[in-house]
Amino acid sequence: MSDLSRADRFELRRREVAKKILDAGGDELLIVTGLGSTNWDFTAAGDCDRIFPLWGAMGGAVPLALGLALAQPMRRVLVATGDAELLMGMGSLATVAVQAPDNLCIAVFDNERYGETGMQATATAHTADLAAIAQACGIPVTGTVRDDAELTAAMPKMLTQPGPCVFVIKVRAEPLPFILPPKDGAYLKDRFRLALLGEAGIV
């Protein structure tokens, strides 16, 4: 039987990981965050106009980031999402493998929980291995990160190595205060387009 409390003891803390990714990515990194906890994590790390947070649309973060990566092949695109959100849209991994944008990285913050509905265990607390699923879909660069040393080793691959890549980052299951990004969808869209395309992006 699986140890359903193991995520309570994971070494990596999600907001520290988000801060490291945001700081290491520099001003050129485009970030899409999946609904729920990764939105709060990256807002806590430093909300900025290069981050596009999804409100709702569970399962939509990877498809949106895939479209962005294909449209902006000269920019690095990182989607930070959770295990529950990716499980909802797992077929998107197959599409990413087929389209194969080498500028796309998927960072899965896996706390093995449905964080927004009561911390119920997800399939990754049992037998599901999202990195293995990504590899089986044909994504060439995959890995699971469990501690700070592994995160340090994975960061250059996440941010610079040709992909697409998927890194499952095992983060502690812990209650954290909400630090919310703006909720106005039109504002978020215009803010991101302005950062990406300049004034031409919002006319």
Coordinates of C-alpha atoms in Angstrom, one line a residue:
M1 CA 0.0 0.0 0.0
S2 CA 1.2 3.5 -0.8
D3 CA 2.4 5.8 2.0
L4 CA -0.2 8.6 1.5
S5 CA 1.6 10.9 4.0
R6 CA 5.0 10.8 2.3
A7 CA 4.4 14.1 0.6
D8 CA 4.1 15.8 4.0
R9 CA 7.8 15.1 4.4
F10 CA 9.2 16.0 1.0
E11 CA 12.3 18.2 1.2
L12 CA 11.5 20.8 -1.5
R13 CA 9.1 23.6 -0.6
R14 CA 7.0 24.8 -3.5
R15 CA 7.4 28.6 -3.0
E16 CA 11.2 28.3 -2.7
V17 CA 11.2 26.3 -5.9
A18 CA 9.1 28.9 -7.7
K19 CA 11.4 31.7 -6.6
K20 CA 14.5 29.8 -7.8
I21 CA 12.9 29.2 -11.2
L22 CA 11.7 32.8 -11.6
D23 CA 15.1 34.3 -10.6
A24 CA 17.1 31.9 -12.7
G25 CA 14.9 32.4 -15.8
G26 CA 15.8 36.0 -16.3
D27 CA 13.8 38.6 -18.2
E28 CA 13.4 36.5 -21.3
L29 CA 11.5 33.6 -19.8
L30 CA 7.8 33.4 -20.5
I31 CA 5.8 31.6 -17.8
V32 CA 2.3 30.1 -17.8
T33 CA 1.0 28.9 -14.4
G34 CA -1.8 26.4 -14.0
L35 CA -4.8 27.2 -11.9
G36 CA -4.5 26.9 -8.2
S37 CA -1.3 26.6 -6.1
T38 CA 1.3 27.3 -8.9
N39 CA -0.5 30.6 -9.5
W40 CA -0.1 31.5 -5.8
D41 CA 3.5 30.3 -5.8
F42 CA 4.7 32.4 -8.7
T43 CA 2.8 35.4 -7.5
A44 CA 4.5 35.0 -4.1
A45 CA 7.8 34.7 -5.9
G46 CA 7.3 38.0 -7.7
D47 CA 4.3 38.7 -9.9
C48 CA 5.3 40.2 -13.2
D49 CA 4.0 40.8 -16.7
R50 CA 5.9 37.8 -18.2
I51 CA 3.7 35.4 -16.1
F52 CA 0.3 34.4 -17.4
P53 CA -1.7 32.8 -14.6
L54 CA -4.7 30.7 -15.5
W55 CA -7.9 31.2 -13.5
G56 CA -10.1 28.1 -14.1
A57 CA -9.5 26.0 -17.2
M58 CA -8.2 23.0 -15.3
G59 CA -6.1 21.0 -17.7
G60 CA -5.4 24.0 -19.9
A61 CA -2.0 25.2 -18.9
V62 CA 0.1 22.8 -21.0
P63 CA -2.0 23.4 -24.2
L64 CA -1.8 27.1 -23.7
A65 CA 1.9 27.0 -23.2
L66 CA 2.4 24.7 -26.2
G67 CA 0.6 27.3 -28.4
L68 CA 2.8 30.1 -27.0
A69 CA 6.0 28.1 -27.6
L70 CA 5.0 27.4 -31.2
A71 CA 4.1 31.0 -31.8
Q72 CA 7.3 32.3 -30.2
P73 CA 10.0 29.9 -31.1
M74 CA 12.8 32.3 -30.1
R75 CA 11.6 32.6 -26.5
R76 CA 11.9 30.0 -23.7
V77 CA 8.5 29.0 -22.4
L78 CA 8.0 27.3 -19.1
V79 CA 4.7 26.1 -17.8
A80 CA 4.5 25.5 -14.1
T81 CA 1.5 23.4 -13.1
G82 CA 0.4 20.9 -10.5
D83 CA 0.0 17.1 -10.6
A84 CA -3.8 17.4 -10.4
E85 CA -4.0 19.9 -13.2
L86 CA -1.8 17.8 -15.5
L87 CA -3.7 14.6 -14.7
M88 CA -6.8 16.4 -15.9
G89 CA -5.2 17.1 -19.3
M90 CA -2.7 14.3 -19.6
G91 CA -3.3 13.9 -23.3
S92 CA -1.6 17.2 -23.8
L93 CA 1.7 15.5 -23.2
A94 CA 1.2 13.4 -26.3
T95 CA 0.4 16.5 -28.3
V96 CA 3.6 18.2 -27.0
A97 CA 5.6 15.2 -28.1
V98 CA 4.2 15.3 -31.6
Q99 CA 4.6 19.0 -32.0
A100 CA 8.0 18.9 -30.3
P101 CA 8.8 22.6 -29.7
D102 CA 12.4 22.6 -28.4
N103 CA 11.7 25.8 -26.4
L104 CA 9.1 24.4 -24.1
C105 CA 9.6 23.1 -20.6
I106 CA 6.8 21.7 -18.3
A107 CA 7.6 21.9 -14.6
V108 CA 5.1 19.9 -12.6
F109 CA 4.8 20.8 -8.9
D110 CA 3.8 17.4 -7.6
N111 CA 2.6 17.4 -4.0
E112 CA 0.4 14.3 -4.7
R113 CA -2.6 16.3 -3.6
Y114 CA -5.7 18.1 -4.9
G115 CA -4.7 21.2 -3.1
E116 CA -7.8 23.3 -3.8
T117 CA -10.4 20.9 -2.8
G118 CA -9.2 19.5 0.5
M119 CA -5.8 17.9 -0.1
Q120 CA -7.2 14.6 -1.2
A121 CA -4.5 12.2 -2.7
T122 CA -4.0 12.3 -6.4
A123 CA -3.0 9.3 -8.5
T124 CA 0.7 10.3 -8.1
A125 CA 0.4 9.4 -4.4
H126 CA -0.3 5.8 -5.6
T127 CA 1.2 4.5 -8.9
A128 CA 1.1 7.2 -11.5
D129 CA 4.5 8.5 -12.6
L130 CA 4.1 11.6 -14.7
A131 CA 7.7 11.7 -15.8
A132 CA 7.5 8.2 -17.1
I133 CA 4.2 9.0 -18.8
A134 CA 5.8 12.0 -20.5
Q135 CA 8.7 9.8 -21.7
A136 CA 6.4 7.2 -23.0
C137 CA 4.6 9.9 -25.0
G138 CA 7.9 10.6 -26.7
I139 CA 9.1 13.7 -24.8
P140 CA 12.8 13.5 -25.1
V141 CA 13.9 15.2 -21.8
T142 CA 12.2 14.1 -18.6
G143 CA 13.1 13.7 -15.0
T144 CA 11.9 13.6 -11.4
V145 CA 13.4 16.1 -8.9
R146 CA 13.3 15.2 -5.1
D147 CA 15.8 17.4 -3.4
D148 CA 17.8 20.6 -3.7
A149 CA 20.8 19.0 -5.4
E150 CA 18.6 17.4 -8.0
L151 CA 16.8 20.7 -8.6
T152 CA 20.2 22.5 -9.0
A153 CA 21.2 19.9 -11.6
A154 CA 17.8 20.1 -13.4
M155 CA 17.6 23.9 -13.7
P156 CA 19.9 24.4 -16.7
K157 CA 18.0 21.7 -18.5
M158 CA 14.7 23.3 -17.6
L159 CA 15.7 26.8 -18.7
T160 CA 18.1 26.2 -21.6
Q161 CA 18.4 22.7 -23.0
P162 CA 16.5 22.0 -26.2
G163 CA 13.3 20.0 -25.4
P164 CA 10.5 19.7 -25.0
C165 CA 11.1 18.7 -21.5
V166 CA 9.1 17.6 -18.5
F167 CA 10.4 17.8 -14.9
V168 CA 8.3 16.5 -12.1
I169 CA 9.3 18.4 -8.9
K170 CA 8.2 16.6 -5.7
V171 CA 7.2 19.4 -3.4
R172 CA 5.9 19.2 0.2
A173 CA 2.2 19.0 0.7
E174 CA 1.6 21.9 3.1
P175 CA -1.1 24.5 3.7
L176 CA 0.1 28.0 2.5
P177 CA -1.6 31.4 2.5
F178 CA -3.2 32.5 -0.7
I179 CA -1.2 35.1 -2.5
L180 CA -3.4 35.8 -5.5
P181 CA -2.5 37.3 -8.9
P182 CA -5.0 39.7 -10.5
K183 CA -8.3 38.1 -11.4
D184 CA -9.2 40.4 -14.4
G185 CA -8.7 38.2 -17.5
A186 CA -8.6 41.0 -19.9
Y187 CA -6.0 42.8 -17.9
L188 CA -3.8 39.7 -17.6
K189 CA -4.1 39.1 -21.4
D190 CA -3.2 42.7 -22.2
R191 CA -0.4 42.8 -19.7
F192 CA 1.2 39.7 -21.1
R193 CA 0.8 40.7 -24.7
L194 CA 2.3 44.1 -24.0
A195 CA 5.3 42.5 -22.3
L196 CA 5.7 40.0 -25.2
L197 CA 4.9 42.2 -28.3
G198 CA 5.0 45.8 -27.2
E199 CA 2.3 48.3 -28.0
A200 CA 1.4 46.3 -31.2
G201 CA 0.2 43.5 -29.0
I202 CA -2.8 45.3 -27.7
V203 CA -4.1 47.4 -30.6

